[in-house]
């Protein structure tokens, strides 16, 4: 089990993020998108500082810089996704956001000249296609919201890629604390600039915001950062793409959404992508080797 600690942690992250779709839908009935972003990051920063307060004075300068970079990417990605959703359909927004799974390995190639793993790259495209089948309502035309959603995918790809790079030198908890704090500061500034200071105390909205802050932000991003210490960035992106799959599962369970054949095909494709990138089909080679018998002389 210790061998797969990265995979397990990221699957749990994707499950939590998937459940967050329902929480976000409920919270949007009470708060503006920017209030939700500021609120969830604030809750995350406060909780992390409260739990790990003894570590705060030992955070290094390099961890502060790297964590701040991750925090900027994180807020930009969420903001672009939120604004993009106002101009395009949720299905296209979800699909275009998932394009990050393909962008991640090419960032490594372009910036660090990292060789592309054929199995992981194929798995990345397969995962993206699975998300497309799962969520996309096929419609012609590209609008401003689609462009913003694609930019969101780029930002998420950089966040995933640099998380993998930074956790090799820095403590993952330090990075998570700093990036949450950075995203909180940006979020509060945006809310103040937009003049959205009126904050509702309605129980339903508060409960959803607390869920997003505690689970989808604090626990999920801590799990992601720690887990990426044990796994490649491309594998991480593929596993995190199952967020769409888990979002479907929770929508079916909690919102009584009807399961369709298209959903089933998309789910199979995403799972196949994970199996391909994780195993590199080594089990087929073992099976083939088992069938070869050496005849005695």
PDB file of C-alpha atoms in Angstrom:
ATOM      1  CA  UNK A   1       0.000   0.000   0.000  1.00  0.00           C
ATOM      2  CA  UNK A   2       2.884   2.377   0.766  1.00  0.00           C
ATOM      3  CA  UNK A   3       3.982   2.040  -2.856  1.00  0.00           C
ATOM      4  CA  UNK A   4       0.702   3.570  -4.014  1.00  0.00           C
ATOM      5  CA  UNK A   5       0.439   6.359  -1.439  1.00  0.00           C
ATOM      6  CA  UNK A   6       0.528   9.019  -4.169  1.00  0.00           C
ATOM      7  CA  UNK A   7      -2.201   7.358  -6.212  1.00  0.00           C
ATOM      8  CA  UNK A   8      -4.438   6.785  -3.173  1.00  0.00           C
ATOM      9  CA  UNK A   9      -4.043  10.375  -1.975  1.00  0.00           C
ATOM     10  CA  UNK A  10      -4.890  11.835  -5.393  1.00  0.00           C
ATOM     11  CA  UNK A  11      -7.901   9.553  -5.845  1.00  0.00           C
ATOM     12  CA  UNK A  12      -9.206  10.782  -2.487  1.00  0.00           C
ATOM     13  CA  UNK A  13      -8.543  14.358  -3.658  1.00  0.00           C
ATOM     14  CA  UNK A  14     -10.517  13.770  -6.855  1.00  0.00           C
ATOM     15  CA  UNK A  15     -13.400  12.230  -4.880  1.00  0.00           C
ATOM     16  CA  UNK A  16     -13.544  15.245  -2.563  1.00  0.00           C
ATOM     17  CA  UNK A  17     -13.388  17.662  -5.510  1.00  0.00           C
ATOM     18  CA  UNK A  18     -16.127  15.692  -7.241  1.00  0.00           C
ATOM     19  CA  UNK A  19     -18.387  16.106  -4.226  1.00  0.00           C
ATOM     20  CA  UNK A  20     -17.554  19.819  -4.310  1.00  0.00           C
ATOM     21  CA  UNK A  21     -19.631  20.262  -7.483  1.00  0.00           C
ATOM     22  CA  UNK A  22     -22.763  19.780  -5.403  1.00  0.00           C
ATOM     23  CA  UNK A  23     -21.472  22.088  -2.656  1.00  0.00           C
ATOM     24  CA  UNK A  24     -20.645  24.817  -5.167  1.00  0.00           C
ATOM     25  CA  UNK A  25     -24.076  24.561  -6.787  1.00  0.00           C
ATOM     26  CA  UNK A  26     -25.767  25.062  -3.402  1.00  0.00           C
ATOM     27  CA  UNK A  27     -23.389  27.838  -2.294  1.00  0.00           C
ATOM     28  CA  UNK A  28     -23.993  29.814  -5.519  1.00  0.00           C
ATOM     29  CA  UNK A  29     -27.625  30.255  -4.456  1.00  0.00           C
ATOM     30  CA  UNK A  30     -26.377  32.435  -1.575  1.00  0.00           C
ATOM     31  CA  UNK A  31     -22.972  33.894  -2.489  1.00  0.00           C
ATOM     32  CA  UNK A  32     -21.256  35.351  -5.549  1.00  0.00           C
ATOM     33  CA  UNK A  33     -18.516  33.237  -7.171  1.00  0.00           C
ATOM     34  CA  UNK A  34     -15.795  35.588  -5.880  1.00  0.00           C
ATOM     35  CA  UNK A  35     -17.190  35.451  -2.333  1.00  0.00           C
ATOM     36  CA  UNK A  36     -17.066  31.660  -2.514  1.00  0.00           C
ATOM     37  CA  UNK A  37     -13.445  31.719  -3.678  1.00  0.00           C
ATOM     38  CA  UNK A  38     -12.385  34.168  -0.966  1.00  0.00           C
ATOM     39  CA  UNK A  39     -14.389  32.284   1.675  1.00  0.00           C
ATOM     40  CA  UNK A  40     -13.111  28.791   0.873  1.00  0.00           C
ATOM     41  CA  UNK A  41      -9.460  29.915   0.696  1.00  0.00           C
ATOM     42  CA  UNK A  42      -9.836  31.908   3.927  1.00  0.00           C
ATOM     43  CA  UNK A  43     -11.239  28.865   5.730  1.00  0.00           C
ATOM     44  CA  UNK A  44      -8.401  26.760   4.317  1.00  0.00           C
ATOM     45  CA  UNK A  45      -5.697  29.221   5.384  1.00  0.00           C
ATOM     46  CA  UNK A  46      -7.115  29.637   8.912  1.00  0.00           C
ATOM     47  CA  UNK A  47      -7.484  25.879   9.467  1.00  0.00           C
ATOM     48  CA  UNK A  48      -4.000  25.073   8.175  1.00  0.00           C
ATOM     49  CA  UNK A  49      -2.406  27.818  10.296  1.00  0.00           C
ATOM     50  CA  UNK A  50      -4.361  26.648  13.364  1.00  0.00           C
ATOM     51  CA  UNK A  51      -3.381  22.988  12.953  1.00  0.00           C
ATOM     52  CA  UNK A  52       0.244  23.568  11.938  1.00  0.00           C
ATOM     53  CA  UNK A  53       0.908  26.797  13.885  1.00  0.00           C
ATOM     54  CA  UNK A  54       4.167  25.402  15.284  1.00  0.00           C
ATOM     55  CA  UNK A  55       5.575  25.179  11.752  1.00  0.00           C
ATOM     56  CA  UNK A  56       4.788  28.767  10.749  1.00  0.00           C
ATOM     57  CA  UNK A  57       7.981  30.375  12.085  1.00  0.00           C
ATOM     58  CA  UNK A  58      10.123  27.705  10.418  1.00  0.00           C
ATOM     59  CA  UNK A  59       8.811  28.223   6.868  1.00  0.00           C
ATOM     60  CA  UNK A  60      11.814  29.023   4.679  1.00  0.00           C
ATOM     61  CA  UNK A  61      12.118  31.920   2.267  1.00  0.00           C
ATOM     62  CA  UNK A  62      12.195  29.532  -0.706  1.00  0.00           C
ATOM     63  CA  UNK A  63       8.982  27.841   0.511  1.00  0.00           C
ATOM     64  CA  UNK A  64       7.353  31.275   0.801  1.00  0.00           C
ATOM     65  CA  UNK A  65       8.274  32.129  -2.789  1.00  0.00           C
ATOM     66  CA  UNK A  66       7.280  28.760  -4.238  1.00  0.00           C
ATOM     67  CA  UNK A  67       4.070  28.579  -2.205  1.00  0.00           C
ATOM     68  CA  UNK A  68       3.145  32.089  -3.345  1.00  0.00           C
ATOM     69  CA  UNK A  69       3.661  31.069  -6.989  1.00  0.00           C
ATOM     70  CA  UNK A  70       1.347  28.073  -6.485  1.00  0.00           C
ATOM     71  CA  UNK A  71      -1.212  30.318  -4.765  1.00  0.00           C
ATOM     72  CA  UNK A  72      -1.253  32.739  -7.712  1.00  0.00           C
ATOM     73  CA  UNK A  73      -1.731  29.893 -10.215  1.00  0.00           C
ATOM     74  CA  UNK A  74      -4.430  28.415  -7.982  1.00  0.00           C
ATOM     75  CA  UNK A  75      -6.496  31.591  -7.698  1.00  0.00           C
ATOM     76  CA  UNK A  76      -6.123  32.468 -11.387  1.00  0.00           C
ATOM     77  CA  UNK A  77      -7.292  28.980 -12.388  1.00  0.00           C
ATOM     78  CA  UNK A  78     -10.382  29.102 -10.166  1.00  0.00           C
ATOM     79  CA  UNK A  79     -11.208  32.688 -11.186  1.00  0.00           C
ATOM     80  CA  UNK A  80     -10.946  31.897 -14.915  1.00  0.00           C
ATOM     81  CA  UNK A  81     -13.101  28.816 -14.430  1.00  0.00           C
ATOM     82  CA  UNK A  82     -15.706  30.838 -12.529  1.00  0.00           C
ATOM     83  CA  UNK A  83     -15.841  33.728 -14.995  1.00  0.00           C
ATOM     84  CA  UNK A  84     -15.738  31.369 -17.980  1.00  0.00           C
ATOM     85  CA  UNK A  85     -18.766  29.546 -16.636  1.00  0.00           C
ATOM     86  CA  UNK A  86     -20.773  32.761 -16.937  1.00  0.00           C
ATOM     87  CA  UNK A  87     -20.269  32.788 -20.736  1.00  0.00           C
ATOM     88  CA  UNK A  88     -20.329  29.113 -21.679  1.00  0.00           C
ATOM     89  CA  UNK A  89     -22.118  25.898 -20.718  1.00  0.00           C
ATOM     90  CA  UNK A  90     -21.108  23.915 -17.599  1.00  0.00           C
ATOM     91  CA  UNK A  91     -20.318  20.868 -19.747  1.00  0.00           C
ATOM     92  CA  UNK A  92     -17.941  22.777 -22.050  1.00  0.00           C
ATOM     93  CA  UNK A  93     -16.402  24.476 -19.017  1.00  0.00           C
ATOM     94  CA  UNK A  94     -15.747  21.091 -17.370  1.00  0.00           C
ATOM     95  CA  UNK A  95     -14.306  19.605 -20.556  1.00  0.00           C
ATOM     96  CA  UNK A  96     -12.028  22.547 -21.394  1.00  0.00           C
ATOM     97  CA  UNK A  97     -10.794  22.658 -17.781  1.00  0.00           C
ATOM     98  CA  UNK A  98      -9.889  18.973 -18.095  1.00  0.00           C
ATOM     99  CA  UNK A  99      -7.607  19.798 -21.037  1.00  0.00           C
ATOM    100  CA  UNK A 100      -4.956  20.441 -18.335  1.00  0.00           C
ATOM    101  CA  UNK A 101      -4.355  16.689 -18.251  1.00  0.00           C
ATOM    102  CA  UNK A 102      -2.812  16.912 -21.744  1.00  0.00           C
ATOM    103  CA  UNK A 103      -1.038  20.252 -21.187  1.00  0.00           C
ATOM    104  CA  UNK A 104       0.970  19.055 -18.145  1.00  0.00           C
ATOM    105  CA  UNK A 105       3.437  16.722 -19.946  1.00  0.00           C
ATOM    106  CA  UNK A 106       4.089  19.334 -22.653  1.00  0.00           C
ATOM    107  CA  UNK A 107       5.008  21.922 -19.995  1.00  0.00           C
ATOM    108  CA  UNK A 108       7.715  19.535 -18.836  1.00  0.00           C
ATOM    109  CA  UNK A 109       8.896  19.062 -22.426  1.00  0.00           C
ATOM    110  CA  UNK A 110       8.946  22.795 -23.226  1.00  0.00           C
ATOM    111  CA  UNK A 111      10.519  24.101 -20.012  1.00  0.00           C
ATOM    112  CA  UNK A 112      12.635  21.237 -18.685  1.00  0.00           C
ATOM    113  CA  UNK A 113      13.129  19.154 -21.867  1.00  0.00           C
ATOM    114  CA  UNK A 114      11.576  16.149 -20.092  1.00  0.00           C
ATOM    115  CA  UNK A 115      10.948  13.181 -22.351  1.00  0.00           C
ATOM    116  CA  UNK A 116       7.318  12.314 -22.994  1.00  0.00           C
ATOM    117  CA  UNK A 117       6.248   8.925 -21.665  1.00  0.00           C
ATOM    118  CA  UNK A 118       4.195   7.291 -24.449  1.00  0.00           C
ATOM    119  CA  UNK A 119       1.884   5.453 -22.051  1.00  0.00           C
ATOM    120  CA  UNK A 120       1.268   8.493 -19.839  1.00  0.00           C
ATOM    121  CA  UNK A 121       0.703  10.748 -22.865  1.00  0.00           C
ATOM    122  CA  UNK A 122      -1.754   8.276 -24.400  1.00  0.00           C
ATOM    123  CA  UNK A 123      -3.461   7.995 -21.029  1.00  0.00           C
ATOM    124  CA  UNK A 124      -3.703  11.794 -20.827  1.00  0.00           C
ATOM    125  CA  UNK A 125      -5.457  12.051 -24.194  1.00  0.00           C
ATOM    126  CA  UNK A 126      -7.687   9.103 -23.295  1.00  0.00           C
ATOM    127  CA  UNK A 127      -8.657  10.775 -20.008  1.00  0.00           C
ATOM    128  CA  UNK A 128      -9.454  14.044 -21.797  1.00  0.00           C
ATOM    129  CA  UNK A 129     -11.615  12.190 -24.327  1.00  0.00           C
ATOM    130  CA  UNK A 130     -13.347  10.384 -21.460  1.00  0.00           C
ATOM    131  CA  UNK A 131     -14.181  13.716 -19.796  1.00  0.00           C
ATOM    132  CA  UNK A 132     -15.498  14.956 -23.166  1.00  0.00           C
ATOM    133  CA  UNK A 133     -17.833  11.972 -23.528  1.00  0.00           C
ATOM    134  CA  UNK A 134     -18.847  12.205 -19.877  1.00  0.00           C
ATOM    135  CA  UNK A 135     -19.696  15.889 -19.750  1.00  0.00           C
ATOM    136  CA  UNK A 136     -19.702  17.615 -23.134  1.00  0.00           C
ATOM    137  CA  UNK A 137     -22.944  18.573 -24.832  1.00  0.00           C
ATOM    138  CA  UNK A 138     -21.771  18.775 -28.408  1.00  0.00           C
ATOM    139  CA  UNK A 139     -22.516  22.221 -29.824  1.00  0.00           C
ATOM    140  CA  UNK A 140     -20.912  24.318 -32.515  1.00  0.00           C
ATOM    141  CA  UNK A 141     -19.123  27.577 -31.926  1.00  0.00           C
ATOM    142  CA  UNK A 142     -16.411  28.879 -29.635  1.00  0.00           C
ATOM    143  CA  UNK A 143     -17.102  31.887 -27.425  1.00  0.00           C
ATOM    144  CA  UNK A 144     -15.265  34.041 -24.875  1.00  0.00           C
ATOM    145  CA  UNK A 145     -16.246  31.677 -22.048  1.00  0.00           C
ATOM    146  CA  UNK A 146     -14.636  28.756 -23.890  1.00  0.00           C
ATOM    147  CA  UNK A 147     -11.417  30.764 -24.232  1.00  0.00           C
ATOM    148  CA  UNK A 148     -11.396  31.596 -20.499  1.00  0.00           C
ATOM    149  CA  UNK A 149     -12.073  27.939 -19.645  1.00  0.00           C
ATOM    150  CA  UNK A 150      -9.125  26.883 -21.799  1.00  0.00           C
ATOM    151  CA  UNK A 151      -6.918  29.482 -20.053  1.00  0.00           C
ATOM    152  CA  UNK A 152      -8.134  27.995 -16.769  1.00  0.00           C
ATOM    153  CA  UNK A 153      -6.858  24.585 -17.933  1.00  0.00           C
ATOM    154  CA  UNK A 154      -3.437  26.134 -18.646  1.00  0.00           C
ATOM    155  CA  UNK A 155      -3.329  27.650 -15.145  1.00  0.00           C
ATOM    156  CA  UNK A 156      -4.332  24.352 -13.507  1.00  0.00           C
ATOM    157  CA  UNK A 157      -1.706  22.528 -15.585  1.00  0.00           C
ATOM    158  CA  UNK A 158       1.021  24.891 -14.343  1.00  0.00           C
ATOM    159  CA  UNK A 159      -0.263  24.459 -10.770  1.00  0.00           C
ATOM    160  CA  UNK A 160      -0.079  20.660 -11.008  1.00  0.00           C
ATOM    161  CA  UNK A 161       3.299  20.722 -12.755  1.00  0.00           C
ATOM    162  CA  UNK A 162       5.001  23.127 -10.355  1.00  0.00           C
ATOM    163  CA  UNK A 163       3.482  21.425  -7.321  1.00  0.00           C
ATOM    164  CA  UNK A 164       5.334  18.294  -8.452  1.00  0.00           C
ATOM    165  CA  UNK A 165       8.540  20.297  -8.939  1.00  0.00           C
ATOM    166  CA  UNK A 166       8.400  22.214  -5.656  1.00  0.00           C
ATOM    167  CA  UNK A 167       7.526  19.333  -3.302  1.00  0.00           C
ATOM    168  CA  UNK A 168      10.834  17.713  -4.207  1.00  0.00           C
ATOM    169  CA  UNK A 169      12.722  20.459  -2.343  1.00  0.00           C
ATOM    170  CA  UNK A 170      10.137  21.876   0.079  1.00  0.00           C
ATOM    171  CA  UNK A 171       7.879  20.582   2.831  1.00  0.00           C
ATOM    172  CA  UNK A 172       4.426  19.965   1.296  1.00  0.00           C
ATOM    173  CA  UNK A 173       2.617  21.313   4.369  1.00  0.00           C
ATOM    174  CA  UNK A 174       4.608  24.587   4.182  1.00  0.00           C
ATOM    175  CA  UNK A 175       3.747  24.929   0.487  1.00  0.00           C
ATOM    176  CA  UNK A 176       0.061  24.294   1.143  1.00  0.00           C
ATOM    177  CA  UNK A 177      -0.113  26.872   3.952  1.00  0.00           C
ATOM    178  CA  UNK A 178       1.582  29.562   1.848  1.00  0.00           C
ATOM    179  CA  UNK A 179      -0.444  28.913  -1.300  1.00  0.00           C
ATOM    180  CA  UNK A 180      -3.731  28.990   0.661  1.00  0.00           C
ATOM    181  CA  UNK A 181      -2.724  32.250   2.339  1.00  0.00           C
ATOM    182  CA  UNK A 182      -1.716  33.785  -1.005  1.00  0.00           C
ATOM    183  CA  UNK A 183      -4.987  32.749  -2.657  1.00  0.00           C
ATOM    184  CA  UNK A 184      -6.878  34.161   0.349  1.00  0.00           C
ATOM    185  CA  UNK A 185      -5.192  37.565   0.081  1.00  0.00           C
ATOM    186  CA  UNK A 186      -5.916  37.743  -3.657  1.00  0.00           C
ATOM    187  CA  UNK A 187      -9.499  36.591  -3.085  1.00  0.00           C
ATOM    188  CA  UNK A 188     -10.206  39.219  -0.417  1.00  0.00           C
ATOM    189  CA  UNK A 189      -8.694  41.977  -2.577  1.00  0.00           C
ATOM    190  CA  UNK A 190     -10.911  40.957  -5.523  1.00  0.00           C
ATOM    191  CA  UNK A 191     -14.044  40.924  -3.335  1.00  0.00           C
ATOM    192  CA  UNK A 192     -13.200  44.394  -1.966  1.00  0.00           C
ATOM    193  CA  UNK A 193     -12.508  45.811  -5.439  1.00  0.00           C
ATOM    194  CA  UNK A 194     -15.783  44.392  -6.758  1.00  0.00           C
ATOM    195  CA  UNK A 195     -17.686  45.783  -3.773  1.00  0.00           C
ATOM    196  CA  UNK A 196     -19.139  42.437  -2.732  1.00  0.00           C
ATOM    197  CA  UNK A 197     -18.740  42.956   1.025  1.00  0.00           C
ATOM    198  CA  UNK A 198     -22.334  42.014   1.972  1.00  0.00           C
ATOM    199  CA  UNK A 199     -22.068  38.462   3.348  1.00  0.00           C
ATOM    200  CA  UNK A 200     -25.138  36.311   3.973  1.00  0.00           C
ATOM    201  CA  UNK A 201     -25.361  34.188   7.133  1.00  0.00           C
ATOM    202  CA  UNK A 202     -28.045  31.900   5.715  1.00  0.00           C
ATOM    203  CA  UNK A 203     -27.487  28.382   7.195  1.00  0.00           C
ATOM    204  CA  UNK A 204     -27.695  26.526   3.871  1.00  0.00           C
ATOM    205  CA  UNK A 205     -25.141  28.770   2.195  1.00  0.00           C
ATOM    206  CA  UNK A 206     -22.805  28.766   5.204  1.00  0.00           C
ATOM    207  CA  UNK A 207     -22.903  24.967   5.449  1.00  0.00           C
ATOM    208  CA  UNK A 208     -21.977  24.590   1.780  1.00  0.00           C
ATOM    209  CA  UNK A 209     -19.198  27.172   2.067  1.00  0.00           C
ATOM    210  CA  UNK A 210     -17.813  25.437   5.152  1.00  0.00           C
ATOM    211  CA  UNK A 211     -17.821  22.115   3.293  1.00  0.00           C
ATOM    212  CA  UNK A 212     -15.944  23.677   0.381  1.00  0.00           C
ATOM    213  CA  UNK A 213     -13.481  25.329   2.755  1.00  0.00           C
ATOM    214  CA  UNK A 214     -12.804  22.345   5.017  1.00  0.00           C
ATOM    215  CA  UNK A 215     -12.952  19.431   2.581  1.00  0.00           C
ATOM    216  CA  UNK A 216     -12.622  20.686  -1.028  1.00  0.00           C
ATOM    217  CA  UNK A 217      -9.915  23.199  -0.089  1.00  0.00           C
ATOM    218  CA  UNK A 218      -8.052  22.411   3.161  1.00  0.00           C
ATOM    219  CA  UNK A 219      -8.047  18.608   3.080  1.00  0.00           C
ATOM    220  CA  UNK A 220      -8.062  18.176  -0.708  1.00  0.00           C
ATOM    221  CA  UNK A 221      -5.163  20.528  -1.485  1.00  0.00           C
ATOM    222  CA  UNK A 222      -3.125  19.222   1.439  1.00  0.00           C
ATOM    223  CA  UNK A 223      -3.659  15.695   0.099  1.00  0.00           C
ATOM    224  CA  UNK A 224      -2.750  16.799  -3.426  1.00  0.00           C
ATOM    225  CA  UNK A 225       0.467  18.522  -2.389  1.00  0.00           C
ATOM    226  CA  UNK A 226       1.660  15.656  -0.176  1.00  0.00           C
ATOM    227  CA  UNK A 227       0.676  12.979  -2.727  1.00  0.00           C
ATOM    228  CA  UNK A 228       2.491  14.651  -5.619  1.00  0.00           C
ATOM    229  CA  UNK A 229       5.741  14.014  -3.796  1.00  0.00           C
ATOM    230  CA  UNK A 230       5.349  10.336  -4.716  1.00  0.00           C
ATOM    231  CA  UNK A 231       4.050  10.472  -8.295  1.00  0.00           C
ATOM    232  CA  UNK A 232       4.832  12.070 -11.660  1.00  0.00           C
ATOM    233  CA  UNK A 233       2.966  15.217 -12.658  1.00  0.00           C
ATOM    234  CA  UNK A 234       1.345  13.540 -15.710  1.00  0.00           C
ATOM    235  CA  UNK A 235       0.008  10.649 -13.643  1.00  0.00           C
ATOM    236  CA  UNK A 236      -1.229  13.168 -11.095  1.00  0.00           C
ATOM    237  CA  UNK A 237      -3.111  15.098 -13.785  1.00  0.00           C
ATOM    238  CA  UNK A 238      -4.700  11.906 -15.123  1.00  0.00           C
ATOM    239  CA  UNK A 239      -5.877  10.769 -11.691  1.00  0.00           C
ATOM    240  CA  UNK A 240      -7.163  14.256 -10.801  1.00  0.00           C
ATOM    241  CA  UNK A 241      -9.171  14.256 -14.049  1.00  0.00           C
ATOM    242  CA  UNK A 242     -11.453  11.683 -12.388  1.00  0.00           C
ATOM    243  CA  UNK A 243     -12.931  14.679 -10.561  1.00  0.00           C
ATOM    244  CA  UNK A 244     -15.494  14.802 -13.396  1.00  0.00           C
ATOM    245  CA  UNK A 245     -16.316  11.126 -12.859  1.00  0.00           C
ATOM    246  CA  UNK A 246     -16.834  11.586  -9.125  1.00  0.00           C
ATOM    247  CA  UNK A 247     -18.837  14.734  -9.788  1.00  0.00           C
ATOM    248  CA  UNK A 248     -21.184  12.614 -11.888  1.00  0.00           C
ATOM    249  CA  UNK A 249     -21.406   9.967  -9.153  1.00  0.00           C
ATOM    250  CA  UNK A 250     -22.321  12.509  -6.470  1.00  0.00           C
ATOM    251  CA  UNK A 251     -24.787  14.237  -8.792  1.00  0.00           C
ATOM    252  CA  UNK A 252     -26.538  10.911  -9.320  1.00  0.00           C
ATOM    253  CA  UNK A 253     -26.569  10.102  -5.597  1.00  0.00           C
ATOM    254  CA  UNK A 254     -27.395  13.528  -4.142  1.00  0.00           C
ATOM    255  CA  UNK A 255     -29.166  15.368  -6.969  1.00  0.00           C
ATOM    256  CA  UNK A 256     -30.927  12.343  -8.521  1.00  0.00           C
ATOM    257  CA  UNK A 257     -29.324  12.892 -11.919  1.00  0.00           C
ATOM    258  CA  UNK A 258     -30.186  10.144 -14.408  1.00  0.00           C
ATOM    259  CA  UNK A 259     -27.315   7.871 -15.509  1.00  0.00           C
ATOM    260  CA  UNK A 260     -26.904   7.691 -19.288  1.00  0.00           C
ATOM    261  CA  UNK A 261     -24.949   5.402 -21.618  1.00  0.00           C
ATOM    262  CA  UNK A 262     -22.722   8.385 -22.484  1.00  0.00           C
ATOM    263  CA  UNK A 263     -21.816   8.776 -18.803  1.00  0.00           C
ATOM    264  CA  UNK A 264     -20.906   5.104 -18.604  1.00  0.00           C
ATOM    265  CA  UNK A 265     -18.666   5.247 -21.686  1.00  0.00           C
ATOM    266  CA  UNK A 266     -16.919   8.365 -20.359  1.00  0.00           C
ATOM    267  CA  UNK A 267     -16.312   6.695 -16.999  1.00  0.00           C
ATOM    268  CA  UNK A 268     -14.804   3.608 -18.658  1.00  0.00           C
ATOM    269  CA  UNK A 269     -12.469   5.744 -20.787  1.00  0.00           C
ATOM    270  CA  UNK A 270     -11.221   7.692 -17.758  1.00  0.00           C
ATOM    271  CA  UNK A 271     -10.602   4.508 -15.772  1.00  0.00           C
ATOM    272  CA  UNK A 272      -8.835   2.975 -18.786  1.00  0.00           C
ATOM    273  CA  UNK A 273      -6.566   6.042 -18.924  1.00  0.00           C
ATOM    274  CA  UNK A 274      -5.544   5.534 -15.294  1.00  0.00           C
ATOM    275  CA  UNK A 275      -4.864   1.814 -15.817  1.00  0.00           C
ATOM    276  CA  UNK A 276      -2.809   2.549 -18.945  1.00  0.00           C
ATOM    277  CA  UNK A 277      -0.644   5.254 -17.337  1.00  0.00           C
ATOM    278  CA  UNK A 278      -0.242   3.352 -14.079  1.00  0.00           C
ATOM    279  CA  UNK A 279       0.540  -0.155 -15.373  1.00  0.00           C
ATOM    280  CA  UNK A 280       1.940   0.658 -18.844  1.00  0.00           C
ATOM    281  CA  UNK A 281       0.230  -2.628 -19.784  1.00  0.00           C
ATOM    282  CA  UNK A 282       2.963  -4.581 -17.987  1.00  0.00           C
ATOM    283  CA  UNK A 283       0.402  -7.210 -16.971  1.00  0.00           C
ATOM    284  CA  UNK A 284       0.038  -8.154 -20.656  1.00  0.00           C
ATOM    285  CA  UNK A 285       3.783  -8.744 -20.927  1.00  0.00           C
ATOM    286  CA  UNK A 286       3.691 -10.932 -17.822  1.00  0.00           C
ATOM    287  CA  UNK A 287       0.771 -12.901 -19.239  1.00  0.00           C
ATOM    288  CA  UNK A 288       2.557 -13.305 -22.561  1.00  0.00           C
ATOM    289  CA  UNK A 289       5.721 -14.441 -20.803  1.00  0.00           C
ATOM    290  CA  UNK A 290       3.707 -16.988 -18.851  1.00  0.00           C
ATOM    291  CA  UNK A 291       2.444 -18.525 -22.069  1.00  0.00           C
ATOM    292  CA  UNK A 292       5.969 -19.089 -23.425  1.00  0.00           C
ATOM    293  CA  UNK A 293       7.259 -22.482 -22.454  1.00  0.00           C
ATOM    294  CA  UNK A 294      10.850 -23.542 -22.872  1.00  0.00           C
ATOM    295  CA  UNK A 295      11.009 -27.097 -24.115  1.00  0.00           C
ATOM    296  CA  UNK A 296      13.678 -29.233 -22.405  1.00  0.00           C
ATOM    297  CA  UNK A 297      16.444 -30.534 -24.700  1.00  0.00           C
TER     298      UNK A 297
END
